[in-house]
Amino acid sequence: MFLRSGEEKINRLDYSCLFFCPKCTNKNIHAMIFQNIFCLSVLFLYFCFYKIDTMIGNVIDIFEDYFLYVNQKSISSELATSNAIIEIYNNINYNTPLKSATAFGLKAMEDINKVIDKVKSDMTIQSNKFADILQPFSYLVSEITDNMQQHSNALIGYIFANFNTDKEQLEIVLADGGLSIYGSYVKANKFLTEIQNSDICAVEIAKEGYSTKDRPEAENRGYGLSTNIKMITEGLKGDFAIMSGNALFVSSINKLIELPPQFDWKGTLVLATIPTNIPSKFSFYNYI
Amino acid sequence: MSNITLKIKDIYGSEIRTRRTMEEFAHTLILENSYLLDFTGVEQISRSAVDELCNIISDHGSIHTVNMTPFVQKMFDTVLISRFSPRVRTKSTSEVIRCSTMQELSQCFSELRVLTR
């Protein structure tokens, strides 16, 4: 991991950093980042994509680095995320901003649309192969953003995206610091027996499409997450991970990991890798 | 009562991404009016947005749609079919691995890494 030795540093070129937060009036990037602890957590996970000796696209490695670092520092759970991010940031050449990393307000559709359009534009500039997966990208971002708006009770969402030209795949993180999946079910007073006071159980039924907001006459909702998992993993041979509370799900190996108590994501994070080498038999419509 | 034609692209753009967009649209409607929604130029629409639009159409009673692109029409048809069909779930239960310490988590990741190679 790039921080274990203290000597490894990340050198990144030509990133464009776009941070804005409806609550922040200070446009200084450093101040904005330190003011927004949750943003730093997601920022750290994004940087994990770029660790030396990388296994980019292997979500297991990405998450393990995050957990190892937090654990190394023996930081209390309340401060683990913020301290980890601050220390990491201090080791980074902050003249090298990120590629298409953005916070966005969840209330106004104009805000969300502007951010997503910017990400699309940035990814298109990074690689013309992005056009091959534009449809799945649009579907993923639309549905996960919709989930943030409908269920998280968060004011701000985060999207980090990068096109990995070596592996020819899109790597994308969407996250919020809201209720978590478990918290959303509890707030709606739905499926309490199924979730059993457990983030693990909550993530399990969420990925099967159990929604808190079905109409009385029909199970019309809950397709966004379940269809994306299937489309990206089975259809496109990519990977999809969800971290919510102390539950981590990795779709490519179909495992749910209950994390140690010191790791508790206050919200929900989705990480997806989408290869541009689309299988010949893939049809988007088979997965929606 | 008025018959009103609305060009969706002029109001919401060529890509309708979330259910919230349709929820906001619903607040602009008057029950007594009749609406024709013209989808000319709308290239993309999410499944959630279509589902919400179906809710609106069902609840309002006097809304019709025209000029959907093939993609939008296909999404519409898919959502309509699923609304009136029993939900089929894969019922694939994921294996749960419980890690109470960092050592257990590292061990878990070591074993799982083999599966991902």
Coordinates of C-alpha atoms in Angstrom, one line a residue:
Chain A
M1 CA 0.0 0.0 0.0
F2 CA 1.4 3.4 -0.9
L3 CA 1.4 4.7 2.6
R4 CA 2.9 1.8 4.5
S5 CA 6.5 2.7 4.0
G6 CA 5.9 6.4 4.2
E7 CA 8.3 6.8 1.3
E8 CA 5.9 5.9 -1.5
K9 CA 4.1 8.9 -2.9
I10 CA 1.6 9.3 -5.5
N11 CA 2.5 11.3 -8.5
R12 CA -0.3 12.1 -10.7
L13 CA -0.4 14.1 -13.8
D14 CA -3.0 16.3 -15.5
Y15 CA -5.9 15.7 -13.1
S16 CA -8.6 18.2 -13.0
C17 CA -10.1 18.7 -9.6
L18 CA -13.6 19.9 -9.2
F19 CA -14.9 20.2 -5.7
F20 CA -17.9 22.2 -4.8
C21 CA -20.3 21.9 -1.9
P22 CA -23.5 23.9 -1.5
K23 CA -22.5 24.6 2.1
C24 CA -19.0 25.8 1.3
T25 CA -18.3 29.4 0.4
N26 CA -14.5 29.0 0.6
K27 CA -13.3 28.0 -2.8
N28 CA -9.8 27.1 -1.6
I29 CA -9.5 23.5 -2.3
H30 CA -7.5 22.6 0.8
A31 CA -9.8 24.3 3.1
M32 CA -12.8 22.7 1.4
I33 CA -11.3 19.2 1.8
F34 CA -10.5 19.6 5.4
Q35 CA -13.9 21.0 6.1
N36 CA -15.6 18.0 4.7
I37 CA -14.5 14.9 6.4
F38 CA -16.8 12.5 4.6
C39 CA -15.5 13.8 1.3
L40 CA -12.0 12.9 2.4
S41 CA -13.0 9.4 3.2
V42 CA -14.3 8.9 -0.3
L43 CA -11.2 10.8 -1.6
F44 CA -9.0 8.3 0.1
L45 CA -10.8 5.3 -1.4
Y46 CA -10.4 7.0 -4.8
F47 CA -6.6 7.3 -4.2
C48 CA -6.5 3.7 -3.4
F49 CA -7.2 3.1 -7.0
Y50 CA -3.7 4.4 -7.7
K51 CA -1.6 2.6 -5.2
I52 CA 1.8 1.4 -6.4
D53 CA 1.9 -2.3 -7.3
T54 CA -1.6 -1.7 -8.2
M55 CA -4.4 -4.2 -8.7
I56 CA -6.6 -1.5 -10.2
G57 CA -10.1 -2.9 -10.7
N58 CA -9.7 -5.5 -8.0
V59 CA -12.0 -4.2 -5.4
I60 CA -10.7 -6.4 -2.7
D61 CA -7.3 -4.7 -2.8
I62 CA -8.9 -1.3 -2.8
F63 CA -10.9 -1.9 0.3
E64 CA -8.1 -3.8 2.1
D65 CA -5.8 -0.9 1.7
Y66 CA -8.3 1.4 3.3
F67 CA -8.9 -0.9 6.2
L68 CA -5.3 -1.7 6.8
Y69 CA -4.3 2.0 6.9
V70 CA -7.1 2.9 9.4
N71 CA -6.2 -0.1 11.6
Q72 CA -2.4 0.7 11.5
K73 CA -2.9 4.0 13.0
S74 CA -4.9 2.6 15.9
I75 CA -7.3 5.5 15.7
S76 CA -10.5 5.4 17.6
S77 CA -13.5 4.6 15.5
E78 CA -14.9 8.1 15.7
L79 CA -11.8 9.7 14.3
A80 CA -10.5 6.9 12.1
T81 CA -11.8 8.2 8.8
S82 CA -10.9 11.8 9.2
N83 CA -7.5 11.3 10.6
A84 CA -6.6 8.7 8.0
I85 CA -7.6 11.1 5.2
I86 CA -5.8 14.1 6.7
E87 CA -2.6 12.1 7.0
I88 CA -2.8 10.7 3.6
Y89 CA -3.5 14.1 2.1
N90 CA -0.3 15.4 3.8
N91 CA 1.7 12.8 1.9
I92 CA 0.2 13.7 -1.4
N93 CA 1.5 16.3 -3.7
Y94 CA -1.5 18.5 -3.6
N95 CA -0.5 20.4 -6.7
T96 CA -1.8 17.3 -8.5
P97 CA -5.5 17.4 -8.3
L98 CA -7.9 14.6 -8.9
K99 CA -9.5 13.4 -12.1
S100 CA -13.2 14.3 -12.0
A101 CA -13.8 14.1 -8.3
T102 CA -16.9 16.0 -7.3
A103 CA -19.3 16.6 -4.5
F104 CA -22.8 17.6 -5.4
G105 CA -26.0 18.7 -3.7
L106 CA -28.7 16.1 -3.8
K107 CA -31.7 18.4 -3.6
A108 CA -31.5 20.2 -7.0
M109 CA -31.6 18.2 -10.2
E110 CA -29.6 21.0 -12.0
D111 CA -26.8 20.4 -9.6
I112 CA -26.8 16.6 -10.2
N113 CA -27.1 16.9 -14.0
K114 CA -24.3 19.4 -14.2
V115 CA -22.0 17.1 -12.3
I116 CA -22.9 14.0 -14.2
D117 CA -22.4 15.9 -17.5
K118 CA -19.0 17.0 -16.3
V119 CA -18.0 13.5 -15.5
K120 CA -19.2 12.3 -18.9
S121 CA -17.2 15.0 -20.6
D122 CA -14.1 14.2 -18.5
M123 CA -14.3 10.5 -19.2
T124 CA -14.8 11.1 -22.9
I125 CA -11.6 13.2 -22.9
Q126 CA -9.7 10.5 -21.1
S127 CA -10.6 7.8 -23.6
N128 CA -12.7 7.5 -26.7
K129 CA -13.6 3.9 -25.5
F130 CA -15.8 5.5 -22.9
A131 CA -18.4 5.9 -25.5
D132 CA -18.8 2.1 -25.7
I133 CA -20.0 2.0 -22.1
L134 CA -21.9 5.3 -22.1
Q135 CA -25.3 3.5 -21.7
P136 CA -24.3 1.4 -18.7
F137 CA -22.6 4.4 -17.2
S138 CA -25.6 6.5 -17.5
Y139 CA -27.8 3.8 -16.1
L140 CA -25.5 3.2 -13.1
V141 CA -25.1 6.9 -12.2
S142 CA -28.8 7.7 -12.7
E143 CA -30.1 4.8 -10.6
I144 CA -27.5 5.1 -7.8
T145 CA -28.0 8.9 -7.6
D146 CA -31.7 8.3 -7.5
N147 CA -31.2 6.0 -4.5
M148 CA -29.2 8.7 -2.7
Q149 CA -32.1 11.1 -3.2
Q150 CA -34.8 8.7 -2.3
H151 CA -33.3 6.8 0.6
S152 CA -30.2 8.3 2.1
N153 CA -31.6 11.5 3.7
A154 CA -28.2 13.0 2.8
L155 CA -27.8 16.6 1.5
I156 CA -24.6 15.8 -0.5
G157 CA -23.4 13.0 -2.7
Y158 CA -20.0 12.2 -4.1
I159 CA -18.9 10.9 -7.4
F160 CA -15.3 10.0 -8.3
A161 CA -14.5 8.6 -11.7
N162 CA -11.5 7.6 -13.7
F163 CA -10.9 5.9 -16.9
N164 CA -8.2 3.3 -16.6
T165 CA -6.5 3.3 -19.9
D166 CA -4.2 0.4 -19.0
K167 CA -7.1 -1.9 -18.1
E168 CA -9.5 -0.2 -20.4
Q169 CA -12.2 0.2 -17.8
L170 CA -14.2 2.8 -16.1
E171 CA -13.7 3.0 -12.3
I172 CA -16.3 4.9 -10.5
V173 CA -17.3 5.6 -6.9
L174 CA -20.6 7.0 -5.8
A175 CA -21.2 7.7 -2.1
D176 CA -23.3 9.5 0.4
G177 CA -22.9 10.1 4.1
G178 CA -26.5 9.5 4.9
L179 CA -28.6 6.9 6.7
S180 CA -27.0 3.8 5.3
I181 CA -29.1 1.0 3.9
Y182 CA -29.9 -0.4 7.3
G183 CA -30.9 3.1 8.5
S184 CA -33.1 3.6 5.5
Y185 CA -35.1 0.5 6.3
V186 CA -35.4 1.4 9.9
K187 CA -36.6 4.9 9.1
A188 CA -39.2 3.5 6.8
N189 CA -40.1 0.8 9.3
K190 CA -40.0 -1.7 6.6
F191 CA -38.5 -5.2 6.5
L192 CA -37.3 -5.0 10.1
T193 CA -37.6 -8.7 10.6
E194 CA -35.5 -9.4 7.5
I195 CA -32.7 -6.9 8.4
Q196 CA -32.4 -8.3 11.9
N197 CA -30.6 -5.3 13.3
S198 CA -27.8 -6.0 10.9
D199 CA -26.1 -4.0 8.1
I200 CA -25.3 -7.3 6.5
C201 CA -28.9 -8.4 6.3
A202 CA -29.9 -4.9 5.1
V203 CA -27.4 -5.0 2.2
E204 CA -28.5 -8.5 1.4
I205 CA -32.1 -7.6 0.8
A206 CA -31.3 -4.3 -0.8
K207 CA -29.4 -6.0 -3.5
E208 CA -32.3 -8.3 -4.1
G209 CA -34.5 -5.3 -4.7
Y210 CA -36.5 -4.9 -1.5
S211 CA -37.6 -1.3 -1.5
T212 CA -39.0 0.8 1.3
K213 CA -41.2 2.7 -1.2
D214 CA -43.2 0.2 -3.2
R215 CA -46.7 1.1 -4.2
P216 CA -49.4 -0.7 -2.2
E217 CA -50.6 -2.5 -5.3
A218 CA -47.2 -3.5 -6.8
E219 CA -43.5 -4.1 -6.2
N220 CA -42.6 -1.5 -8.6
R221 CA -39.4 -0.3 -7.0
G222 CA -36.0 -1.6 -6.0
Y223 CA -34.7 -2.3 -9.4
G224 CA -31.9 0.2 -9.6
L225 CA -29.3 -1.5 -7.4
S226 CA -30.2 -5.1 -8.3
T227 CA -30.2 -4.6 -12.0
N228 CA -26.9 -2.6 -11.9
I229 CA -25.2 -5.4 -10.0
K230 CA -26.3 -8.0 -12.4
M231 CA -25.6 -5.9 -15.5
I232 CA -22.1 -4.9 -14.5
T233 CA -21.0 -8.2 -13.0
E234 CA -22.7 -10.8 -15.2
G235 CA -23.3 -8.8 -18.3
L236 CA -20.2 -6.7 -18.6
K237 CA -17.8 -8.8 -16.5
G238 CA -16.9 -5.9 -14.3
D239 CA -17.2 -5.7 -10.5
F240 CA -19.6 -4.0 -8.1
A241 CA -19.1 -3.4 -4.4
I242 CA -21.3 -1.8 -1.8
M243 CA -20.1 -0.6 1.6
S244 CA -22.8 0.5 4.0
G245 CA -22.5 0.5 7.8
N246 CA -20.2 -2.3 8.6
A247 CA -21.2 -4.4 5.7
L248 CA -19.1 -4.9 2.5
F249 CA -20.5 -6.7 -0.5
V250 CA -18.4 -7.7 -3.5
S251 CA -20.5 -8.9 -6.4
S252 CA -17.8 -10.7 -8.4
I253 CA -17.3 -13.3 -5.7
N254 CA -20.8 -12.9 -4.1
K255 CA -19.5 -12.4 -0.6
L256 CA -20.9 -10.3 2.2
I257 CA -18.2 -9.3 4.7
E258 CA -19.1 -8.1 8.2
L259 CA -16.4 -5.7 9.0
P260 CA -14.7 -5.3 12.4
P261 CA -16.3 -2.7 14.7
Q262 CA -13.8 0.0 13.9
F263 CA -15.0 0.2 10.3
D264 CA -18.4 1.6 10.0
W265 CA -19.2 3.6 6.9
K266 CA -21.7 6.3 7.9
G267 CA -23.7 6.1 4.7
T268 CA -23.5 4.0 1.5
L269 CA -20.8 3.7 -1.0
V270 CA -20.9 2.0 -4.3
L271 CA -17.8 1.2 -6.3
A272 CA -18.0 -0.2 -9.8
T273 CA -15.5 -1.2 -12.5
I274 CA -16.9 -1.4 -16.0
P275 CA -14.7 -2.8 -18.8
T276 CA -15.1 -1.3 -22.2
N277 CA -14.5 -4.7 -23.8
I278 CA -18.2 -5.5 -23.9
P279 CA -19.1 -9.2 -24.4
S280 CA -20.5 -9.8 -27.8
K281 CA -23.8 -11.2 -26.4
F282 CA -24.4 -8.3 -24.0
S283 CA -27.7 -6.6 -24.4
F284 CA -28.5 -3.7 -22.1
Y285 CA -32.2 -4.5 -22.3
N286 CA -31.6 -7.9 -20.8
Y287 CA -30.6 -6.3 -17.5
I288 CA -33.1 -3.5 -16.9
Chain B
M1 CA -60.2 22.1 -18.4
S2 CA -57.3 22.5 -20.9
N3 CA -55.5 20.2 -23.3
I4 CA -51.8 20.9 -22.8
T5 CA -48.9 19.6 -24.8
L6 CA -45.6 19.6 -23.0
K7 CA -42.2 19.1 -24.8
I8 CA -40.3 17.2 -22.2
K9 CA -36.9 17.9 -23.6
D10 CA -37.5 21.7 -23.4
I11 CA -38.3 21.3 -19.8
Y12 CA -35.9 18.6 -18.5
G13 CA -33.3 18.1 -21.2
S14 CA -32.5 15.1 -23.3
E15 CA -31.6 12.9 -20.4
I16 CA -34.0 12.3 -17.5
R17 CA -32.0 10.7 -14.8
T18 CA -33.9 10.4 -11.6
R19 CA -37.3 9.8 -10.1
R20 CA -37.0 13.3 -8.5
T21 CA -37.3 14.9 -11.9
M22 CA -40.7 13.3 -12.5
E23 CA -41.8 14.0 -8.9
E24 CA -41.1 17.7 -9.6
F25 CA -43.0 17.4 -12.8
A26 CA -46.0 15.9 -11.1
H27 CA -46.2 19.0 -8.9
T28 CA -46.8 21.1 -11.9
L29 CA -49.8 19.2 -13.1
I30 CA -53.4 20.3 -12.6
L31 CA -55.8 17.4 -12.2
E32 CA -58.5 19.0 -14.4
N33 CA -56.2 19.4 -17.4
S34 CA -55.4 16.8 -20.0
Y35 CA -51.7 16.5 -21.0
L36 CA -49.9 15.2 -24.0
L37 CA -46.2 14.6 -23.2
D38 CA -44.0 15.0 -26.3
F39 CA -40.8 13.0 -25.8
T40 CA -39.2 14.3 -29.0
G41 CA -35.4 14.6 -28.4
V42 CA -35.4 12.8 -25.1
E43 CA -32.6 10.3 -25.7
Q44 CA -32.2 8.7 -22.2
I45 CA -34.4 8.1 -19.3
S46 CA -33.7 6.0 -16.2
R47 CA -35.8 3.1 -15.1
S48 CA -36.7 5.0 -11.9
A49 CA -37.9 8.0 -13.8
V50 CA -40.1 5.9 -16.1
D51 CA -41.6 4.1 -13.1
E52 CA -42.4 7.5 -11.5
L53 CA -43.9 8.7 -14.7
C54 CA -46.1 5.5 -14.7
N55 CA -47.2 6.4 -11.2
I56 CA -48.1 9.9 -12.4
I57 CA -50.0 8.7 -15.4
S58 CA -51.8 6.1 -13.3
D59 CA -52.8 8.7 -10.7
H60 CA -53.7 11.5 -13.0
G61 CA -55.8 9.7 -15.4
S62 CA -55.5 12.0 -18.4
I63 CA -51.9 12.0 -19.6
H64 CA -50.7 10.6 -22.9
T65 CA -47.3 10.3 -24.4
V66 CA -46.0 10.6 -28.0
N67 CA -42.8 10.6 -30.0
M68 CA -40.7 8.4 -27.7
T69 CA -37.3 7.3 -29.1
P70 CA -36.8 3.5 -29.4
F71 CA -34.8 3.5 -26.2
V72 CA -37.3 5.5 -24.2
Q73 CA -40.1 3.3 -25.5
K74 CA -38.3 0.2 -24.7
M75 CA -37.7 1.4 -21.1
F76 CA -41.3 2.3 -20.8
D77 CA -42.5 -1.1 -22.0
T78 CA -40.0 -2.9 -19.7
V79 CA -41.2 -0.9 -16.6
L80 CA -44.9 -1.4 -17.5
I81 CA -44.5 -5.1 -17.9
S82 CA -42.6 -5.4 -14.6
R83 CA -45.3 -3.4 -12.8
F84 CA -48.0 -5.9 -13.7
S85 CA -45.9 -9.0 -13.3
P86 CA -44.9 -10.8 -10.1
R87 CA -41.5 -9.8 -9.0
V88 CA -39.0 -12.6 -9.6
R89 CA -35.9 -12.5 -7.4
T90 CA -32.9 -14.6 -7.8
K91 CA -32.8 -15.4 -4.1
S92 CA -29.1 -15.9 -4.3
T93 CA -27.9 -15.6 -0.8
S94 CA -24.4 -14.3 -0.5
E95 CA -22.0 -16.1 1.8
V96 CA -21.4 -14.1 4.9
I97 CA -18.0 -13.8 6.4
R98 CA -17.8 -12.2 9.8
C99 CA -14.6 -10.5 10.8
S100 CA -14.2 -9.2 14.3
T101 CA -10.6 -8.1 14.1
M102 CA -8.3 -6.6 11.5
Q103 CA -6.3 -9.9 11.5
E104 CA -9.4 -11.8 10.6
L105 CA -10.2 -9.2 7.9
S106 CA -6.7 -9.5 6.4
Q107 CA -7.0 -13.2 6.4
C108 CA -10.3 -13.0 4.7
F109 CA -9.0 -10.7 2.0
S110 CA -6.0 -13.0 1.4
E111 CA -8.4 -15.9 0.8
L112 CA -10.8 -13.9 -1.3
R113 CA -8.0 -12.5 -3.5
V114 CA -7.4 -15.9 -4.8
L115 CA -11.0 -16.0 -6.0
T116 CA -10.6 -12.8 -7.9
R117 CA -7.5 -13.8 -9.9

